[in-house]
Amino acid sequence: MRLVLLGAPGAGKGTQAALLKSEHKLAHISTGDIFRHNLKNNTPLGIEAKKYMDAGQLVPDELVNNMVADTLKNLEVDGFMLDGFPRTIEQAKFLDGITKIDGVILFAVSDEEIIKRLTSRGVCRDCGQVTNINEHKKCPSCNGELYIRDDDNEVTIKSRLKVFHEQTEPLIAFYKDKGLLFEVEAAGTPDEIFSRVQKVLRNDKD
Ligand code: ADP
Ligand code: ZN
């Protein structure tokens, strides 16, 4: 199964990818995570990407496209979930040229809810779990320390949302036209959203 997870920042793509991974043998490819990993290791790619990430802008297509092509080439399992890619029509066309996609899951959630989620989002330093910093002081899974992502501040969040509406939303029509789009209401608990995802996969895939 080859899936694209589509949705605004904070729509819950990463959380759902982790749940999907526990039930299906799929690689989780998060372009944001790959950039953050590169940044942590001070690679040229990480340093270049940081300029855009801090401003809430997209990293140039060419950089992202090459990185994804590389990652897909080196996959050890058959199926994958792309999380945070494609984010522009240009990226979607590039993806079309390198692999076949079985479905695109669109996580639909309001801007108001996104802002609420991102301004209270903490990430565990040890296991990467995302959690609400108003409800937890430590990671509920492993008791690790929680940190707030550099780009989860109000100014950058607004810019990321604007970029989403202008550059990423056109992908909805792009994939609808191909008959690949499946929309999931992304308000509620992670488990509630996950059962909607599973329902979509049962009805439309395999
Ligand atoms: P979120 O979905 O919460 O905004 P991500 O972790 O997916 O966060 O991405 C963080 C940042 O990494 C983005 O704001 C952008 O700068 C960069 N990025 C990630 N994926 C892409 C992509 N496909 N194209 C361009 N930039 C990207
Ligand atoms: Zn943890």
PDB file of C-alpha atoms and ligand atoms in Angstrom:
ATOM      1  CA  MET A   1       0.000   0.000   0.000  1.00  0.00           C
ATOM      2  CA  ARG A   2       1.354   3.382  -1.037  1.00  0.00           C
ATOM      3  CA  LEU A   3      -0.326   6.271   0.690  1.00  0.00           C
ATOM      4  CA  VAL A   4      -0.066  10.027   0.779  1.00  0.00           C
ATOM      5  CA  LEU A   5      -1.226  11.692   3.991  1.00  0.00           C
ATOM      6  CA  LEU A   6      -2.493  15.156   3.159  1.00  0.00           C
ATOM      7  CA  GLY A   7      -3.586  17.896   5.528  1.00  0.00           C
ATOM      8  CA  ALA A   8      -2.689  21.191   7.157  1.00  0.00           C
ATOM      9  CA  PRO A   9       0.166  21.384   9.661  1.00  0.00           C
ATOM     10  CA  GLY A  10      -1.159  19.956  12.896  1.00  0.00           C
ATOM     11  CA  ALA A  11      -3.918  17.965  11.191  1.00  0.00           C
ATOM     12  CA  GLY A  12      -2.544  14.828  12.833  1.00  0.00           C
ATOM     13  CA  LYS A  13      -0.733  13.192   9.910  1.00  0.00           C
ATOM     14  CA  GLY A  14       2.233  12.093  12.007  1.00  0.00           C
ATOM     15  CA  THR A  15       0.067  10.705  14.799  1.00  0.00           C
ATOM     16  CA  GLN A  16      -2.031   8.711  12.339  1.00  0.00           C
ATOM     17  CA  ALA A  17       1.077   7.510  10.523  1.00  0.00           C
ATOM     18  CA  ALA A  18       2.384   6.071  13.796  1.00  0.00           C
ATOM     19  CA  LEU A  19      -0.932   4.274  14.382  1.00  0.00           C
ATOM     20  CA  LEU A  20      -1.000   2.961  10.816  1.00  0.00           C
ATOM     21  CA  LYS A  21       2.525   1.691  11.199  1.00  0.00           C
ATOM     22  CA  SER A  22       1.504  -0.450  14.142  1.00  0.00           C
ATOM     23  CA  GLU A  23      -0.992  -2.331  11.963  1.00  0.00           C
ATOM     24  CA  HIS A  24       0.509  -2.285   8.486  1.00  0.00           C
ATOM     25  CA  LYS A  25       4.017  -2.897   7.302  1.00  0.00           C
ATOM     26  CA  LEU A  26       4.639   0.559   5.914  1.00  0.00           C
ATOM     27  CA  ALA A  27       7.559   2.938   5.952  1.00  0.00           C
ATOM     28  CA  HIS A  28       6.720   6.335   7.443  1.00  0.00           C
ATOM     29  CA  ILE A  29       8.378   9.033   5.375  1.00  0.00           C
ATOM     30  CA  SER A  30       8.000  12.463   6.966  1.00  0.00           C
ATOM     31  CA  THR A  31       9.831  15.159   5.029  1.00  0.00           C
ATOM     32  CA  GLY A  32       9.634  17.492   8.058  1.00  0.00           C
ATOM     33  CA  ASP A  33      11.255  14.821  10.257  1.00  0.00           C
ATOM     34  CA  ILE A  34      13.990  14.233   7.678  1.00  0.00           C
ATOM     35  CA  PHE A  35      14.751  17.972   7.613  1.00  0.00           C
ATOM     36  CA  ARG A  36      14.785  18.186  11.408  1.00  0.00           C
ATOM     37  CA  HIS A  37      17.077  15.154  11.571  1.00  0.00           C
ATOM     38  CA  ASN A  38      19.443  16.802   9.075  1.00  0.00           C
ATOM     39  CA  LEU A  39      19.344  20.024  11.043  1.00  0.00           C
ATOM     40  CA  LYS A  40      20.208  18.242  14.264  1.00  0.00           C
ATOM     41  CA  ASN A  41      23.239  16.732  12.519  1.00  0.00           C
ATOM     42  CA  ASN A  42      24.198  20.039  10.916  1.00  0.00           C
ATOM     43  CA  THR A  43      24.194  18.683   7.367  1.00  0.00           C
ATOM     44  CA  PRO A  44      24.207  21.163   4.440  1.00  0.00           C
ATOM     45  CA  LEU A  45      20.644  20.078   3.624  1.00  0.00           C
ATOM     46  CA  GLY A  46      19.539  20.762   7.201  1.00  0.00           C
ATOM     47  CA  ILE A  47      21.193  24.174   7.299  1.00  0.00           C
ATOM     48  CA  GLU A  48      19.639  25.149   3.973  1.00  0.00           C
ATOM     49  CA  ALA A  49      16.171  23.883   4.982  1.00  0.00           C
ATOM     50  CA  LYS A  50      16.221  25.730   8.318  1.00  0.00           C
ATOM     51  CA  LYS A  51      16.026  29.123   6.584  1.00  0.00           C
ATOM     52  CA  TYR A  52      12.659  28.202   5.147  1.00  0.00           C
ATOM     53  CA  MET A  53      11.333  26.205   8.088  1.00  0.00           C
ATOM     54  CA  ASP A  54      11.915  29.041  10.557  1.00  0.00           C
ATOM     55  CA  ALA A  55       9.966  31.383   8.315  1.00  0.00           C
ATOM     56  CA  GLY A  56       7.120  28.910   7.871  1.00  0.00           C
ATOM     57  CA  GLN A  57       7.899  28.742   4.148  1.00  0.00           C
ATOM     58  CA  LEU A  58       8.332  25.697   1.942  1.00  0.00           C
ATOM     59  CA  VAL A  59      11.773  24.337   1.214  1.00  0.00           C
ATOM     60  CA  PRO A  60      12.356  24.633  -2.582  1.00  0.00           C
ATOM     61  CA  ASP A  61      10.785  21.811  -4.600  1.00  0.00           C
ATOM     62  CA  GLU A  62      14.028  20.615  -6.111  1.00  0.00           C
ATOM     63  CA  LEU A  63      15.642  19.962  -2.730  1.00  0.00           C
ATOM     64  CA  VAL A  64      12.605  18.131  -1.380  1.00  0.00           C
ATOM     65  CA  ASN A  65      12.009  16.149  -4.568  1.00  0.00           C
ATOM     66  CA  ASN A  66      15.567  14.825  -4.669  1.00  0.00           C
ATOM     67  CA  MET A  67      15.447  13.929  -1.016  1.00  0.00           C
ATOM     68  CA  VAL A  68      12.187  11.992  -1.420  1.00  0.00           C
ATOM     69  CA  ALA A  69      13.390  10.215  -4.565  1.00  0.00           C
ATOM     70  CA  ASP A  70      16.471   9.112  -2.639  1.00  0.00           C
ATOM     71  CA  THR A  71      14.435   7.898   0.317  1.00  0.00           C
ATOM     72  CA  LEU A  72      12.040   5.914  -1.882  1.00  0.00           C
ATOM     73  CA  LYS A  73      14.950   4.305  -3.685  1.00  0.00           C
ATOM     74  CA  ASN A  74      16.387   3.010  -0.420  1.00  0.00           C
ATOM     75  CA  LEU A  75      13.198   1.659   1.134  1.00  0.00           C
ATOM     76  CA  GLU A  76      13.387  -1.717   2.811  1.00  0.00           C
ATOM     77  CA  VAL A  77       9.665  -2.418   2.865  1.00  0.00           C
ATOM     78  CA  ASP A  78       7.175  -2.444   0.015  1.00  0.00           C
ATOM     79  CA  GLY A  79       4.607   0.069   1.145  1.00  0.00           C
ATOM     80  CA  PHE A  80       4.933   3.574   2.468  1.00  0.00           C
ATOM     81  CA  MET A  81       3.107   6.577   3.850  1.00  0.00           C
ATOM     82  CA  LEU A  82       4.283   9.968   2.697  1.00  0.00           C
ATOM     83  CA  ASP A  83       3.679  12.532   5.437  1.00  0.00           C
ATOM     84  CA  GLY A  84       4.234  16.174   4.463  1.00  0.00           C
ATOM     85  CA  PHE A  85       4.947  15.391   0.824  1.00  0.00           C
ATOM     86  CA  PRO A  86       3.833  16.393  -1.757  1.00  0.00           C
ATOM     87  CA  ARG A  87       2.992  19.940  -0.689  1.00  0.00           C
ATOM     88  CA  THR A  88       2.904  21.659  -4.094  1.00  0.00           C
ATOM     89  CA  ILE A  89       1.506  20.673  -7.507  1.00  0.00           C
ATOM     90  CA  GLU A  90       5.066  20.574  -8.772  1.00  0.00           C
ATOM     91  CA  GLN A  91       6.005  18.020  -6.096  1.00  0.00           C
ATOM     92  CA  ALA A  92       2.878  15.966  -6.863  1.00  0.00           C
ATOM     93  CA  LYS A  93       3.779  15.815 -10.546  1.00  0.00           C
ATOM     94  CA  PHE A  94       7.308  14.800  -9.664  1.00  0.00           C
ATOM     95  CA  LEU A  95       5.987  12.030  -7.410  1.00  0.00           C
ATOM     96  CA  ASP A  96       3.746  10.835 -10.251  1.00  0.00           C
ATOM     97  CA  GLY A  97       6.829  10.382 -12.358  1.00  0.00           C
ATOM     98  CA  ILE A  98       8.692   8.211  -9.854  1.00  0.00           C
ATOM     99  CA  THR A  99       6.049   5.974  -8.251  1.00  0.00           C
ATOM    100  CA  LYS A 100       2.434   4.886  -8.243  1.00  0.00           C
ATOM    101  CA  ILE A 101       0.174   5.967  -5.369  1.00  0.00           C
ATOM    102  CA  ASP A 102      -2.822   3.862  -4.222  1.00  0.00           C
ATOM    103  CA  GLY A 103      -4.601   6.551  -2.271  1.00  0.00           C
ATOM    104  CA  VAL A 104      -4.458   9.955  -0.657  1.00  0.00           C
ATOM    105  CA  ILE A 105      -5.995  10.452   2.763  1.00  0.00           C
ATOM    106  CA  LEU A 106      -7.038  14.033   3.409  1.00  0.00           C
ATOM    107  CA  PHE A 107      -7.235  15.005   7.073  1.00  0.00           C
ATOM    108  CA  ALA A 108      -9.781  17.807   7.274  1.00  0.00           C
ATOM    109  CA  VAL A 109      -9.692  20.189  10.224  1.00  0.00           C
ATOM    110  CA  SER A 110     -10.458  23.894  10.760  1.00  0.00           C
ATOM    111  CA  ASP A 111      -7.785  26.616  11.003  1.00  0.00           C
ATOM    112  CA  GLU A 112      -9.064  27.478  14.468  1.00  0.00           C
ATOM    113  CA  GLU A 113      -8.453  23.934  15.705  1.00  0.00           C
ATOM    114  CA  ILE A 114      -5.008  23.869  14.027  1.00  0.00           C
ATOM    115  CA  ILE A 115      -3.874  26.995  15.833  1.00  0.00           C
ATOM    116  CA  LYS A 116      -5.122  25.581  19.132  1.00  0.00           C
ATOM    117  CA  ARG A 117      -3.267  22.298  18.564  1.00  0.00           C
ATOM    118  CA  LEU A 118       0.024  23.740  17.388  1.00  0.00           C
ATOM    119  CA  THR A 119       0.308  26.321  20.158  1.00  0.00           C
ATOM    120  CA  SER A 120      -0.003  23.529  22.720  1.00  0.00           C
ATOM    121  CA  ARG A 121       2.064  20.875  20.911  1.00  0.00           C
ATOM    122  CA  GLY A 122       4.981  19.269  22.698  1.00  0.00           C
ATOM    123  CA  VAL A 123       7.244  16.606  21.205  1.00  0.00           C
ATOM    124  CA  CYS A 124       9.082  13.956  23.226  1.00  0.00           C
ATOM    125  CA  ARG A 125      12.852  14.178  22.886  1.00  0.00           C
ATOM    126  CA  ASP A 126      13.237  10.442  23.366  1.00  0.00           C
ATOM    127  CA  CYS A 127      10.421   8.767  21.421  1.00  0.00           C
ATOM    128  CA  GLY A 128       9.036  11.577  19.267  1.00  0.00           C
ATOM    129  CA  GLN A 129       5.472  11.264  20.520  1.00  0.00           C
ATOM    130  CA  VAL A 130       3.357  14.376  20.125  1.00  0.00           C
ATOM    131  CA  THR A 131       1.388  15.488  23.143  1.00  0.00           C
ATOM    132  CA  ASN A 132      -0.487  18.467  24.644  1.00  0.00           C
ATOM    133  CA  ILE A 133       1.822  20.518  26.894  1.00  0.00           C
ATOM    134  CA  ASN A 134      -1.124  21.899  28.838  1.00  0.00           C
ATOM    135  CA  GLU A 135      -2.128  18.393  29.860  1.00  0.00           C
ATOM    136  CA  HIS A 136       1.263  16.706  30.289  1.00  0.00           C
ATOM    137  CA  LYS A 137       4.577  17.878  31.703  1.00  0.00           C
ATOM    138  CA  LYS A 138       6.425  14.700  30.610  1.00  0.00           C
ATOM    139  CA  CYS A 139       5.914  12.224  27.761  1.00  0.00           C
ATOM    140  CA  PRO A 140       2.939   9.999  28.627  1.00  0.00           C
ATOM    141  CA  SER A 141       4.577   7.044  26.822  1.00  0.00           C
ATOM    142  CA  CYS A 142       8.168   7.069  28.078  1.00  0.00           C
ATOM    143  CA  ASN A 143       8.345   9.895  30.638  1.00  0.00           C
ATOM    144  CA  GLY A 144      10.853  11.705  28.386  1.00  0.00           C
ATOM    145  CA  GLU A 145      11.289  15.461  28.261  1.00  0.00           C
ATOM    146  CA  LEU A 146       8.914  17.438  26.028  1.00  0.00           C
ATOM    147  CA  TYR A 147      10.089  20.265  23.787  1.00  0.00           C
ATOM    148  CA  ILE A 148       8.311  22.801  21.600  1.00  0.00           C
ATOM    149  CA  ARG A 149       9.286  22.864  17.936  1.00  0.00           C
ATOM    150  CA  ASP A 150      10.971  26.093  16.770  1.00  0.00           C
ATOM    151  CA  ASP A 151       8.280  26.580  14.146  1.00  0.00           C
ATOM    152  CA  ASP A 152       5.366  26.119  16.564  1.00  0.00           C
ATOM    153  CA  ASN A 153       5.100  29.814  17.434  1.00  0.00           C
ATOM    154  CA  GLU A 154       2.092  31.916  16.494  1.00  0.00           C
ATOM    155  CA  VAL A 155       3.768  33.955  13.729  1.00  0.00           C
ATOM    156  CA  THR A 156       5.216  30.899  11.968  1.00  0.00           C
ATOM    157  CA  ILE A 157       2.016  28.907  12.411  1.00  0.00           C
ATOM    158  CA  LYS A 158       0.018  31.638  10.599  1.00  0.00           C
ATOM    159  CA  SER A 159       2.513  31.615   7.763  1.00  0.00           C
ATOM    160  CA  ARG A 160       2.425  27.789   7.500  1.00  0.00           C
ATOM    161  CA  LEU A 161      -1.376  27.884   7.332  1.00  0.00           C
ATOM    162  CA  LYS A 162      -1.283  30.510   4.600  1.00  0.00           C
ATOM    163  CA  VAL A 163       1.205  28.407   2.642  1.00  0.00           C
ATOM    164  CA  PHE A 164      -1.041  25.381   3.104  1.00  0.00           C
ATOM    165  CA  HIS A 165      -4.097  27.161   1.693  1.00  0.00           C
ATOM    166  CA  GLU A 166      -2.230  28.703  -1.213  1.00  0.00           C
ATOM    167  CA  GLN A 167       0.195  25.990  -2.270  1.00  0.00           C
ATOM    168  CA  THR A 168      -0.953  22.662  -0.850  1.00  0.00           C
ATOM    169  CA  GLU A 169      -4.749  22.855  -1.051  1.00  0.00           C
ATOM    170  CA  PRO A 170      -4.706  22.691  -4.869  1.00  0.00           C
ATOM    171  CA  LEU A 171      -3.548  19.088  -4.424  1.00  0.00           C
ATOM    172  CA  ILE A 172      -7.049  18.184  -3.236  1.00  0.00           C
ATOM    173  CA  ALA A 173      -8.482  18.793  -6.715  1.00  0.00           C
ATOM    174  CA  PHE A 174      -5.401  17.246  -8.332  1.00  0.00           C
ATOM    175  CA  TYR A 175      -5.928  13.922  -6.541  1.00  0.00           C
ATOM    176  CA  LYS A 176      -9.739  14.086  -6.686  1.00  0.00           C
ATOM    177  CA  ASP A 177      -9.474  14.197 -10.474  1.00  0.00           C
ATOM    178  CA  LYS A 178      -7.417  11.027 -10.381  1.00  0.00           C
ATOM    179  CA  GLY A 179     -10.026   9.340  -8.147  1.00  0.00           C
ATOM    180  CA  LEU A 180      -7.457   8.886  -5.398  1.00  0.00           C
ATOM    181  CA  LEU A 181      -8.748  11.215  -2.688  1.00  0.00           C
ATOM    182  CA  PHE A 182     -10.364   9.940   0.536  1.00  0.00           C
ATOM    183  CA  GLU A 183     -11.404  12.533   3.091  1.00  0.00           C
ATOM    184  CA  VAL A 184     -11.368  11.875   6.814  1.00  0.00           C
ATOM    185  CA  GLU A 185     -12.800  14.251   9.407  1.00  0.00           C
ATOM    186  CA  ALA A 186      -9.780  14.961  11.604  1.00  0.00           C
ATOM    187  CA  ALA A 187     -11.448  16.412  14.703  1.00  0.00           C
ATOM    188  CA  GLY A 188     -11.648  14.135  17.741  1.00  0.00           C
ATOM    189  CA  THR A 189      -9.241  11.844  19.551  1.00  0.00           C
ATOM    190  CA  PRO A 190      -6.418  10.077  17.665  1.00  0.00           C
ATOM    191  CA  ASP A 191      -8.265   6.752  18.132  1.00  0.00           C
ATOM    192  CA  GLU A 192     -11.515   8.135  16.738  1.00  0.00           C
ATOM    193  CA  ILE A 193      -9.699   9.496  13.707  1.00  0.00           C
ATOM    194  CA  PHE A 194      -7.800   6.237  13.289  1.00  0.00           C
ATOM    195  CA  SER A 195     -11.038   4.217  13.081  1.00  0.00           C
ATOM    196  CA  ARG A 196     -12.175   6.543  10.283  1.00  0.00           C
ATOM    197  CA  VAL A 197      -8.884   5.941   8.499  1.00  0.00           C
ATOM    198  CA  GLN A 198      -9.235   2.185   8.849  1.00  0.00           C
ATOM    199  CA  LYS A 199     -12.757   2.359   7.491  1.00  0.00           C
ATOM    200  CA  VAL A 200     -11.517   4.248   4.444  1.00  0.00           C
ATOM    201  CA  LEU A 201      -8.752   1.695   3.888  1.00  0.00           C
ATOM    202  CA  ARG A 202     -11.144  -1.253   4.258  1.00  0.00           C
ATOM    203  CA  ASN A 203     -13.716   0.116   1.832  1.00  0.00           C
ATOM    204  CA  ASP A 204     -11.461   1.446  -0.814  1.00  0.00           C
ATOM    205  CA  LYS A 205      -8.209  -0.434  -0.761  1.00  0.00           C
ATOM    206  CA  ASP A 206      -6.907  -4.023  -1.104  1.00  0.00           C
TER     207      ASP A 206
HETATM  208  P1  ADP B   1       3.911  20.687   9.707  1.00  0.00           P
HETATM  209  O1  ADP B   1       3.150  19.752   8.819  1.00  0.00           O
HETATM  210  O2  ADP B   1       3.527  20.605  11.147  1.00  0.00           O
HETATM  211  O3  ADP B   1       3.989  22.104   9.218  1.00  0.00           O
HETATM  212  P2  ADP B   1       6.380  19.335   8.944  1.00  0.00           P
HETATM  213  O4  ADP B   1       7.185  18.691   9.992  1.00  0.00           O
HETATM  214  O5  ADP B   1       5.685  18.481   7.962  1.00  0.00           O
HETATM  215  O6  ADP B   1       5.403  20.265   9.747  1.00  0.00           O
HETATM  216  O7  ADP B   1       7.269  20.381   8.125  1.00  0.00           O
HETATM  217  C1  ADP B   1       8.024  21.382   8.757  1.00  0.00           C
HETATM  218  C2  ADP B   1       8.646  22.296   7.727  1.00  0.00           C
HETATM  219  O8  ADP B   1       9.532  21.543   6.872  1.00  0.00           O
HETATM  220  C3  ADP B   1       7.670  22.970   6.765  1.00  0.00           C
HETATM  221  O9  ADP B   1       7.105  24.149   7.300  1.00  0.00           O
HETATM  222  C4  ADP B   1       8.590  23.251   5.562  1.00  0.00           C
HETATM  223  O10 ADP B   1       9.413  24.364   5.784  1.00  0.00           O
HETATM  224  C5  ADP B   1       9.479  22.022   5.534  1.00  0.00           C
HETATM  225  N1  ADP B   1       8.894  20.978   4.657  1.00  0.00           N
HETATM  226  C6  ADP B   1       8.456  19.751   5.050  1.00  0.00           C
HETATM  227  N2  ADP B   1       7.978  19.061   4.001  1.00  0.00           N
HETATM  228  C7  ADP B   1       8.100  19.862   2.908  1.00  0.00           C
HETATM  229  C8  ADP B   1       7.776  19.744   1.531  1.00  0.00           C
HETATM  230  N3  ADP B   1       7.199  18.626   1.028  1.00  0.00           N
HETATM  231  N4  ADP B   1       8.068  20.777   0.705  1.00  0.00           N
HETATM  232  C9  ADP B   1       8.644  21.895   1.164  1.00  0.00           C
HETATM  233  N5  ADP B   1       8.956  22.083   2.457  1.00  0.00           N
HETATM  234  C10 ADP B   1       8.704  21.091   3.332  1.00  0.00           C
HETATM  235 ZN    ZN B   2       8.472   9.640  24.867  1.00  0.00          ZN
END
